[in-house]
mmCIF file of C-alpha atoms in Angstrom:
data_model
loop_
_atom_site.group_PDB
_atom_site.id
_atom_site.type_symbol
_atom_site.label_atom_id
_atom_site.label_comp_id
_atom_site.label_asym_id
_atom_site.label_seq_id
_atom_site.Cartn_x
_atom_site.Cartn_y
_atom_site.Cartn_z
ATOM 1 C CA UNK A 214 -26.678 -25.055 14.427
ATOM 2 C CA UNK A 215 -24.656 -21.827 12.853
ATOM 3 C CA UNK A 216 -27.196 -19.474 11.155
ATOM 4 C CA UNK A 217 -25.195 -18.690 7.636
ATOM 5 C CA UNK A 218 -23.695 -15.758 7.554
ATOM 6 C CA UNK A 219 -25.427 -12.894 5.289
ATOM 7 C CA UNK A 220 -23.458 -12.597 2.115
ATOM 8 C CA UNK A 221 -21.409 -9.181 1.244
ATOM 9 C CA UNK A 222 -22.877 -7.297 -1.818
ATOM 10 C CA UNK A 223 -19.858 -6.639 -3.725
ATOM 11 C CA UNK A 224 -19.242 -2.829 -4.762
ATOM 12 C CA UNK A 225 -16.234 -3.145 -6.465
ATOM 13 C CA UNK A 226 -17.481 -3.927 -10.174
ATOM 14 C CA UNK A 227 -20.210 -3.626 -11.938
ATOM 15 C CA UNK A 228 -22.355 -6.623 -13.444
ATOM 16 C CA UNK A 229 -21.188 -6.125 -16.510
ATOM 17 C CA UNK A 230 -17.595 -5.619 -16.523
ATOM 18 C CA UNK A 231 -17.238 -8.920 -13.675
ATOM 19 C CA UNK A 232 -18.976 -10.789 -17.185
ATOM 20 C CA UNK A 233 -16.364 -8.650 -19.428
ATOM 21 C CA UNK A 234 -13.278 -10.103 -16.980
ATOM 22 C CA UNK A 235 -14.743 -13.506 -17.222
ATOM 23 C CA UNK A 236 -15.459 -13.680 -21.135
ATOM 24 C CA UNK A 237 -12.142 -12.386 -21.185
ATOM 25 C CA UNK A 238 -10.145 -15.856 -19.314
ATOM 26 C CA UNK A 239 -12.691 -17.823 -21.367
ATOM 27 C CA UNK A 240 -11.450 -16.052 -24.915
ATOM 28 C CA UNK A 241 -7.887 -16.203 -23.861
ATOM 29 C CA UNK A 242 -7.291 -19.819 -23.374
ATOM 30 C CA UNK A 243 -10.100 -21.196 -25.553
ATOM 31 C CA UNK A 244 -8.834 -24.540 -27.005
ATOM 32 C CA UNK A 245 -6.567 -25.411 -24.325
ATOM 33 C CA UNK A 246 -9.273 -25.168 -22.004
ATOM 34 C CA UNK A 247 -12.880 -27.318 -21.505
ATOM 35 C CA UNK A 248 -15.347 -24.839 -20.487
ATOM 36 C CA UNK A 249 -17.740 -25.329 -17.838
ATOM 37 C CA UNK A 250 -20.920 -23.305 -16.918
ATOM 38 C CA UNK A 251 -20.070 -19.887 -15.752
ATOM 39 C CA UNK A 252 -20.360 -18.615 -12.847
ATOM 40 C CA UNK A 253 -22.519 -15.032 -12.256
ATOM 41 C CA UNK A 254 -20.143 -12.355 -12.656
ATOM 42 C CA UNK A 255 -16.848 -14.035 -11.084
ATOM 43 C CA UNK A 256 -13.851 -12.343 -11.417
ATOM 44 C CA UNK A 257 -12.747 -16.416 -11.223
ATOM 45 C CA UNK A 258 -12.127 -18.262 -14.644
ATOM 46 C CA UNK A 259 -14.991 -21.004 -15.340
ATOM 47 C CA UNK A 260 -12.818 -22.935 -17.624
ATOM 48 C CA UNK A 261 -11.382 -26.394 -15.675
ATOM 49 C CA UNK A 262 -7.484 -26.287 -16.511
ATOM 50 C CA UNK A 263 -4.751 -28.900 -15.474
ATOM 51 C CA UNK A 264 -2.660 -27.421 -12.880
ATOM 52 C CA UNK A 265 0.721 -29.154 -11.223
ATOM 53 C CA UNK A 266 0.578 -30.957 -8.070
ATOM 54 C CA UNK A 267 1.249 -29.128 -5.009
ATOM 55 C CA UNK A 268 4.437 -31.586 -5.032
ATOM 56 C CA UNK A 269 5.775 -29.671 -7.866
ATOM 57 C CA UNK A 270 3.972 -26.858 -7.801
ATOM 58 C CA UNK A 271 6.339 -24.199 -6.683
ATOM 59 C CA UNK A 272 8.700 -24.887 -9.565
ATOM 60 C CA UNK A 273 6.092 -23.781 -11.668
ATOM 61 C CA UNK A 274 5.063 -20.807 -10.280
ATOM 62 C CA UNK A 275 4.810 -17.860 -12.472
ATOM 63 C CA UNK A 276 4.498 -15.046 -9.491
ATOM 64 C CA UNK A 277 7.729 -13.899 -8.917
ATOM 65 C CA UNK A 278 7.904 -12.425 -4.956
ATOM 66 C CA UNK A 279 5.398 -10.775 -3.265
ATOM 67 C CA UNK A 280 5.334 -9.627 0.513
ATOM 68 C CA UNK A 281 4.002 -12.436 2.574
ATOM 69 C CA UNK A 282 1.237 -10.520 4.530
ATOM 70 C CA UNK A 283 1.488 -10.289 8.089
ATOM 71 C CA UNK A 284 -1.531 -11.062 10.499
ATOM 72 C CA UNK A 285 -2.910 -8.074 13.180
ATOM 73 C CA UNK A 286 -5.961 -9.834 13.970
ATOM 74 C CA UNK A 287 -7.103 -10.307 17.157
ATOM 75 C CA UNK A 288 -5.423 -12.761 19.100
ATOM 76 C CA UNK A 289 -7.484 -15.719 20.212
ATOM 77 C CA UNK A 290 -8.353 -16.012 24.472
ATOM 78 C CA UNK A 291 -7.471 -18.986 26.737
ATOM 79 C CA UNK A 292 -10.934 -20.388 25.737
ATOM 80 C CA UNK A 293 -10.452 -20.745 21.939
ATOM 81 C CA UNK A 294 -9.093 -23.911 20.722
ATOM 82 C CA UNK A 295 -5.725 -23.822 19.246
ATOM 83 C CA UNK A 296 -5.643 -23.884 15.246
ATOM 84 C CA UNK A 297 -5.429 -27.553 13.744
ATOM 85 C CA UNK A 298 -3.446 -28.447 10.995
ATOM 86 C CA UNK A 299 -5.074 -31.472 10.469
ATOM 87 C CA UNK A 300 -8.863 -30.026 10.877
ATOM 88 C CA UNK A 301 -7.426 -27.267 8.085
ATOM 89 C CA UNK A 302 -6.436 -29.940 5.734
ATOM 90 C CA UNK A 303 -9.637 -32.146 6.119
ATOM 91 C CA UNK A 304 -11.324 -28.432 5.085
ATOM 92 C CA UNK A 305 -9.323 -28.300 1.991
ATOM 93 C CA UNK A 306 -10.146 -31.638 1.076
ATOM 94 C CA UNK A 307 -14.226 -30.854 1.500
ATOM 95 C CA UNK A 308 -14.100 -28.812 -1.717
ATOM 96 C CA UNK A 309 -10.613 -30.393 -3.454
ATOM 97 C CA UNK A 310 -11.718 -33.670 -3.261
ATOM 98 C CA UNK A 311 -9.225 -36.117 -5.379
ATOM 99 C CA UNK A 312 -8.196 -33.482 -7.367
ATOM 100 C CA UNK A 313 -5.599 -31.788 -4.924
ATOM 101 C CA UNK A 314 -7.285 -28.063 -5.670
ATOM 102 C CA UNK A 315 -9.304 -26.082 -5.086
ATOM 103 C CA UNK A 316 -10.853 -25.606 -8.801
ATOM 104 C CA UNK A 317 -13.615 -23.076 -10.246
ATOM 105 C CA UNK A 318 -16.814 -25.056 -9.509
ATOM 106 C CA UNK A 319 -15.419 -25.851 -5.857
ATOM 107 C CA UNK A 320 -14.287 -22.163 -5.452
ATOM 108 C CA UNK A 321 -17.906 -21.530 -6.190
ATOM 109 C CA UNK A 322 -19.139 -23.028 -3.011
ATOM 110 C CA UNK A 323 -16.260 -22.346 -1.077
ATOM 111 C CA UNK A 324 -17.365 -18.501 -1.485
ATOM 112 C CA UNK A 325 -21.059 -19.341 -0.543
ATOM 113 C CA UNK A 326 -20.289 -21.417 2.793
ATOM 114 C CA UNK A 327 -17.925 -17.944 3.643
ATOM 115 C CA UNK A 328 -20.979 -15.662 2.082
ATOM 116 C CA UNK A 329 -18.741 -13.653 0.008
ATOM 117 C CA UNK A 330 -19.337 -13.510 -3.466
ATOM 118 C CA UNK A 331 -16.662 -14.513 -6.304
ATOM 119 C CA UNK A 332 -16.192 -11.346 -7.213
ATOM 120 C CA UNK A 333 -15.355 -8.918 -4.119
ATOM 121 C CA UNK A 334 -12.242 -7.965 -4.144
ATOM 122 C CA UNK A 335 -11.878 -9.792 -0.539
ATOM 123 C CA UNK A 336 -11.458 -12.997 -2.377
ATOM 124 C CA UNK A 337 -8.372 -11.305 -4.525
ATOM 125 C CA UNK A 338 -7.130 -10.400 -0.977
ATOM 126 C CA UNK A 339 -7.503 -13.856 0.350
ATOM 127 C CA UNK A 340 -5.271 -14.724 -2.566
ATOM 128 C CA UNK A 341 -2.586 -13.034 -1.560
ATOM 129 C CA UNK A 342 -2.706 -14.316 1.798
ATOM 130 C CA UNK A 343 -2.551 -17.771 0.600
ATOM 131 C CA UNK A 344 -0.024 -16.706 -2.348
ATOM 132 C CA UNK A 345 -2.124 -18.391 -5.030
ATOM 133 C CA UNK A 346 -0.479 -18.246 -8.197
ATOM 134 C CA UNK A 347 -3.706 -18.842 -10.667
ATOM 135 C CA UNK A 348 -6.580 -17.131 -10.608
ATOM 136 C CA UNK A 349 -9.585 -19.165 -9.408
ATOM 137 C CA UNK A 350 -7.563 -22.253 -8.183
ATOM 138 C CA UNK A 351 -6.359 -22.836 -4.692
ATOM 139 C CA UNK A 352 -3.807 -25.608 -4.577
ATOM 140 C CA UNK A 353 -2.894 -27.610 -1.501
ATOM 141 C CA UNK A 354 0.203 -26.372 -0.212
ATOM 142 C CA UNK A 355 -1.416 -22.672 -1.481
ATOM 143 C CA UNK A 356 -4.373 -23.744 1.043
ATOM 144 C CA UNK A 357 -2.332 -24.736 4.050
ATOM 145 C CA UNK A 358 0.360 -22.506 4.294
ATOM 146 C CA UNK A 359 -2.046 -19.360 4.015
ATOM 147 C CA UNK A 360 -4.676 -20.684 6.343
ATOM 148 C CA UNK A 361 -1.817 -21.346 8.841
ATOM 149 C CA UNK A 362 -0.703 -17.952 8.539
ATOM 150 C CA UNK A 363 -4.029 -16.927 9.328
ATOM 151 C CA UNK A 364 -4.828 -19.358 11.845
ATOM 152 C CA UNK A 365 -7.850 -20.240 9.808
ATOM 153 C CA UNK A 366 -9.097 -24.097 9.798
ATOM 154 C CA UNK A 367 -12.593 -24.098 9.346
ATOM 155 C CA UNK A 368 -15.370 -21.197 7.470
ATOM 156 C CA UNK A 369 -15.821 -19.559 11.035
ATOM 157 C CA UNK A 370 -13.337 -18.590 11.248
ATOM 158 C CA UNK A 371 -12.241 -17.256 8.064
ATOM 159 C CA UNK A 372 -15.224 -15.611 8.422
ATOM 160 C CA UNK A 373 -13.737 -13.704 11.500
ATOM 161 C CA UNK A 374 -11.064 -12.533 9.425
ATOM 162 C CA UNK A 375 -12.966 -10.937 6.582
ATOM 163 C CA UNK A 376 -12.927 -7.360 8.248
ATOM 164 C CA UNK A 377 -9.322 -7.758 8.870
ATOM 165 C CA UNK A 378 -8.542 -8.420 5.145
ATOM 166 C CA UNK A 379 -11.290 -5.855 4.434
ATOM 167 C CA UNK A 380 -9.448 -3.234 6.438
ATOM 168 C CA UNK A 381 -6.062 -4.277 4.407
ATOM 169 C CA UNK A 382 -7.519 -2.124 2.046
ATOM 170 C CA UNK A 383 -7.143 1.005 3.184
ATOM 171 C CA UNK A 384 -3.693 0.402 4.760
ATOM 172 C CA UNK A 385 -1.592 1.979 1.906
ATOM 173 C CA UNK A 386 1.550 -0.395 2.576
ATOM 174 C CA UNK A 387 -0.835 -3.444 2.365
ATOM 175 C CA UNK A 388 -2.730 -2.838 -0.391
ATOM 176 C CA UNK A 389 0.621 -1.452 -2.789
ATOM 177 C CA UNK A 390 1.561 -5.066 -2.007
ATOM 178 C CA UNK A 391 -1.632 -6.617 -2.886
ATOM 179 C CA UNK A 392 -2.264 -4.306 -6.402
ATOM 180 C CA UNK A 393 1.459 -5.337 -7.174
ATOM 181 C CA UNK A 394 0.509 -9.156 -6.566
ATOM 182 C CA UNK A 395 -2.872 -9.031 -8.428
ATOM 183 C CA UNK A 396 -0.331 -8.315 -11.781
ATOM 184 C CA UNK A 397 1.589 -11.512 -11.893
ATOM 185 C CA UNK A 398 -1.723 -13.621 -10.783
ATOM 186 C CA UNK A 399 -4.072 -12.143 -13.596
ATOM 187 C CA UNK A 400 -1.544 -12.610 -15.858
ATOM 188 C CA UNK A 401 -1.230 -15.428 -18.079
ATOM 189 C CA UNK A 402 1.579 -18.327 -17.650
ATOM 190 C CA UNK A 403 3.019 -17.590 -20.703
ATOM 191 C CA UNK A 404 3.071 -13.779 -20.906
ATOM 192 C CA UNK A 405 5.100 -11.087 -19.236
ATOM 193 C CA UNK A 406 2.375 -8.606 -20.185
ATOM 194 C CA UNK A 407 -1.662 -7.982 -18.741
ATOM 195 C CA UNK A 408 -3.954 -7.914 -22.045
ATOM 196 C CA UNK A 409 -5.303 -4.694 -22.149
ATOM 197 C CA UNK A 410 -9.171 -5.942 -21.488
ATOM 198 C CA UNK A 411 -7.789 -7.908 -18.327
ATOM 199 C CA UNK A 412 -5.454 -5.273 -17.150
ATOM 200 C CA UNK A 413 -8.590 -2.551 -17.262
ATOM 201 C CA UNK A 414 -11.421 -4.591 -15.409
ATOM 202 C CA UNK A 415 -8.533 -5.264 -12.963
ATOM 203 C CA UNK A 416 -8.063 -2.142 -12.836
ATOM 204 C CA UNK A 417 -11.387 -1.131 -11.977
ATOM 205 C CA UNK A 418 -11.453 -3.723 -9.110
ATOM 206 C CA UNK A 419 -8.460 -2.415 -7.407
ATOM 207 C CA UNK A 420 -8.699 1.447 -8.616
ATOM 208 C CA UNK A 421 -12.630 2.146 -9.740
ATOM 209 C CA UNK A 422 -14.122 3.280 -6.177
ATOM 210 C CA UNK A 423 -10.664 5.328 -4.970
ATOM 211 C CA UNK A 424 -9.546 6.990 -8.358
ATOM 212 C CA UNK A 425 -11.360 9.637 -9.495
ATOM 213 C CA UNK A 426 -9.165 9.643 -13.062
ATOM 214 C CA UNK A 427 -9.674 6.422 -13.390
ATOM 215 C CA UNK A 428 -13.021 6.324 -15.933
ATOM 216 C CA UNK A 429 -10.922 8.897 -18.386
ATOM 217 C CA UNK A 430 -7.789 6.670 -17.425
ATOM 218 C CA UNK A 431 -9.754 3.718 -19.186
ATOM 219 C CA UNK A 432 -11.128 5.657 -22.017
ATOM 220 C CA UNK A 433 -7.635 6.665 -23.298
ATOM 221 C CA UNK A 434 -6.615 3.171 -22.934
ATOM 222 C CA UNK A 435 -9.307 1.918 -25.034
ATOM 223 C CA UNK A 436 -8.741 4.223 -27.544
ATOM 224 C CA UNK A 437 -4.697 3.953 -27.389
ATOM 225 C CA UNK A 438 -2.026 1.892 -29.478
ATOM 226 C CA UNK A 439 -1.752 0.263 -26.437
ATOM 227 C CA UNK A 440 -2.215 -3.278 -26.335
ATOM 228 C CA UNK A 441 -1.432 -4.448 -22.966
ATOM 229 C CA UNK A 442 0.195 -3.133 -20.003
ATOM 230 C CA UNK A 443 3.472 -4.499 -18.332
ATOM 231 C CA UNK A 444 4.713 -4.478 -14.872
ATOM 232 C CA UNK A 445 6.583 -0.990 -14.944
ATOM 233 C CA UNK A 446 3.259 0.278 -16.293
ATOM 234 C CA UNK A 447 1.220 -1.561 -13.992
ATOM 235 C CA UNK A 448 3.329 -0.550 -11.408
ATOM 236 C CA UNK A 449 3.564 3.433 -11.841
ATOM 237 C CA UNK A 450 -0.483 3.898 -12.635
ATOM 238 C CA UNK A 451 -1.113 3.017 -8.759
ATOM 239 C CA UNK A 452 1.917 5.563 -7.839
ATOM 240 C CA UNK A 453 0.445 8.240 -10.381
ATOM 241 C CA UNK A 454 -3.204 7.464 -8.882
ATOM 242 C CA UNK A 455 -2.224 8.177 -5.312
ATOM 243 C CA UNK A 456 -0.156 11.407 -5.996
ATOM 244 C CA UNK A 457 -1.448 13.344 -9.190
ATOM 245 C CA UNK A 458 -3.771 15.607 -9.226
ATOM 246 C CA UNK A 459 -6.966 15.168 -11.092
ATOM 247 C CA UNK A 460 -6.189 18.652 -13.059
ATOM 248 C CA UNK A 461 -2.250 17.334 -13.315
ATOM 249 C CA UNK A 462 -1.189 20.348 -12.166
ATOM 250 C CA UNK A 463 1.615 18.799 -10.509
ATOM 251 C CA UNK A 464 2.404 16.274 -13.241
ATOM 252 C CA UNK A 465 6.397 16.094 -13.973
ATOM 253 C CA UNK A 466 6.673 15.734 -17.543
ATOM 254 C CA UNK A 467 10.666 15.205 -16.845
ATOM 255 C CA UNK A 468 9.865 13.122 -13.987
ATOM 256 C CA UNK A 469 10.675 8.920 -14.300
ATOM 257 C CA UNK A 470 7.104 8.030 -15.733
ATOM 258 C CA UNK A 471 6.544 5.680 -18.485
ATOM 259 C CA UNK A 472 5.610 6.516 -21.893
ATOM 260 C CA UNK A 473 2.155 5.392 -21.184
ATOM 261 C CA UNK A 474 1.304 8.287 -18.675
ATOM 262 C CA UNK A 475 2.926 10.929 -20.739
ATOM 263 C CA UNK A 476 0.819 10.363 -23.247
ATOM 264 C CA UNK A 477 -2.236 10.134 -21.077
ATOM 265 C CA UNK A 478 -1.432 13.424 -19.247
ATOM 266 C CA UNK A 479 -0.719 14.840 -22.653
ATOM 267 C CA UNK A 480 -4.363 13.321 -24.295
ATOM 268 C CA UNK A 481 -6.264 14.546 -21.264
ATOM 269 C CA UNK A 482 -4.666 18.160 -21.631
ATOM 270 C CA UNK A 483 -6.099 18.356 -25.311
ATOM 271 C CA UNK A 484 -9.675 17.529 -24.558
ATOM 272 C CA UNK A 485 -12.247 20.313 -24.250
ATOM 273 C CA UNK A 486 -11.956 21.832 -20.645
ATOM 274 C CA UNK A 487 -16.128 20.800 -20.278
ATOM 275 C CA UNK A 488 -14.731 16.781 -20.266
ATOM 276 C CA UNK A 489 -11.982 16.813 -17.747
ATOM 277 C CA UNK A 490 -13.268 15.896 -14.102
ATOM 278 C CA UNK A 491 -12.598 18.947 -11.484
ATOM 279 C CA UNK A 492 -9.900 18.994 -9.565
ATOM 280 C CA UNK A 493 -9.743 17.117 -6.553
ATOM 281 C CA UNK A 494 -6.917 16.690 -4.421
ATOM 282 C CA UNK A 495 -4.769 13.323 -3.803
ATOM 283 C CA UNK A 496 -5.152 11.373 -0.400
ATOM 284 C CA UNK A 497 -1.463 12.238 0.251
ATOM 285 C CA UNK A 498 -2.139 16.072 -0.845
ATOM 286 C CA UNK A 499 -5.764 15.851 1.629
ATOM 287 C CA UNK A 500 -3.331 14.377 4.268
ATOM 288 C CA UNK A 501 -0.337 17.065 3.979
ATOM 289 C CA UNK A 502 -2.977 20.204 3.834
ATOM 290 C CA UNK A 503 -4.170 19.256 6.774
ATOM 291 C CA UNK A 504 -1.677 18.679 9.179
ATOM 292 C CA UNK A 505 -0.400 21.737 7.847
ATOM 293 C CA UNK A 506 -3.250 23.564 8.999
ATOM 294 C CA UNK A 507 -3.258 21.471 11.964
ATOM 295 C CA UNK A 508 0.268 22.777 12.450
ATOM 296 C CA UNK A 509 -0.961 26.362 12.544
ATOM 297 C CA UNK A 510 -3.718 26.586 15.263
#
């Protein structure tokens, strides 16, 4: 018998903003939705909500395109079995039951057999991998074409992929894909816009641990005209994360940035010089320094 696997302890949000994100998809479709019992600080909604069939499913689809990821893990020996279609589907079916998805309470235990919790940011990056298009809801065609593409068909072995899909985030080309994803599948159906309470506790999933800006980032949006954030804006704030400085020395106020920023950089300038964090250099600026110096010896 399998000894369960130790679950992860999430890092990427704190208690009380995974609660914040979750009050938030209950607020937003409140009487459209029946609420069930939430779940502990899941960045998953813990409403139930009528979704199309996978038979119709990708006419409905509100994410646009997205990179399809592509799998580096390691390739199974002679000894492994080969992956099974059919074993993957009867795996689907242990949590879907009759209702052809994968829905809240199911993604519940679907995240304890795989000891990951609801809200680590490994489950938004399974997502993406399967191309889900709702948040918390895993339909079947979602299910099978992503667990193909991973050569996943039972919880072992999903569970062998977690430090690939861990180690997706820090490739820079992997995880631009999956920040540009998360936009379109936090984002309501009927909006082209990320409510601004949404679009920050996403925000601090994907940016909170890297972005040292990113705590004054949110204060100015809390305190801005702004009432949600678009995908230009959504967009540009990873691009300005990775290459600004934290002083914004080498911010281009003539550059191609959206309104939004501008007025950031300009907000941030005219606070007291005691509340601005010190300066600390970009990844990209870290990475060019030294193979300059690298250059020298």
């Amino acid at each position: 018998m399998v000894s369960p696997t130790p679950k992860e302890t999430p890092v990427q949000l704190k208690p009380q903003q995974c609660g914040k994100l979750v009050e938030l998809v209950r607020k937003r479709e409140a009487g459209h939705t029946q609420l069930v019992k939430p779940n502990k600080g899941s960045i998953m909604p813990v409403k139930k909500r009528k979704l199309p069939d996978s038979e119709d499913h990708g006419h409905k689809c509100k994410i646009t395109s997205f990179p399809r990821p592509q799998v580096r893990g390691v390739k199974p020996n002679g000894a492994e079995r080969q992956f099974s279609g059919k074993k993957c589907l009867a795996w689907f079916h242990k949590y879907a039951g009759a209702e052809k998805m994968v829905g809240p309470e199911a993604m519940e235990k679907f995240c304890d057999d795989i000891g990951v919790e609801p809200e680590n940011i490994i489950m938004l990056v399974l997502a993406w991998h399967l191309g889900a298009s709702k948040m918390g809801y895993f339909t079947k065609d979602e299910w099978l074409s992503g667990m193909t593409v991973l050569q996943c068909d039972c919880t072992e072995r999903l569970q062998s992929k977690l430090d690939y899909m861990r180690s997706e985030l820090n490739d820079a080309a992997a995880f631009k894909n999956i920040y540009r994803y998360a936009f379109d599948f936090a984002r309501d159906t009927n909006q082209r816009s990320l409510d601004m309470d949404t679009a920050t506790s996403m925000l601090a999933l994907l940016l909170g641990r890297t972005w040292p800006l990113f705590s004054v980032f949110r204060q100015f949006l809390e305190q801005s005209k702004y009432k949600g954030l678009n995908k230009d804006q959504w967009y540009n704030i990873l691009e300005f994360s990775r290459t600004i400085s934290t002083d914004l020395s080498n911010y281009d106020e003539d550059g191609a940035w959206p309104v939004l920023l501008d007025e950031f950089v300009e907000w941030q300038k005219a606070r007291p010089a005691s509340l601005r964090p010190p300066c600390v250099a970009t990844k990209r600026e870290g990475e060019r320094k030294l193979s300059a110096e690298t250059t020298q010896l």
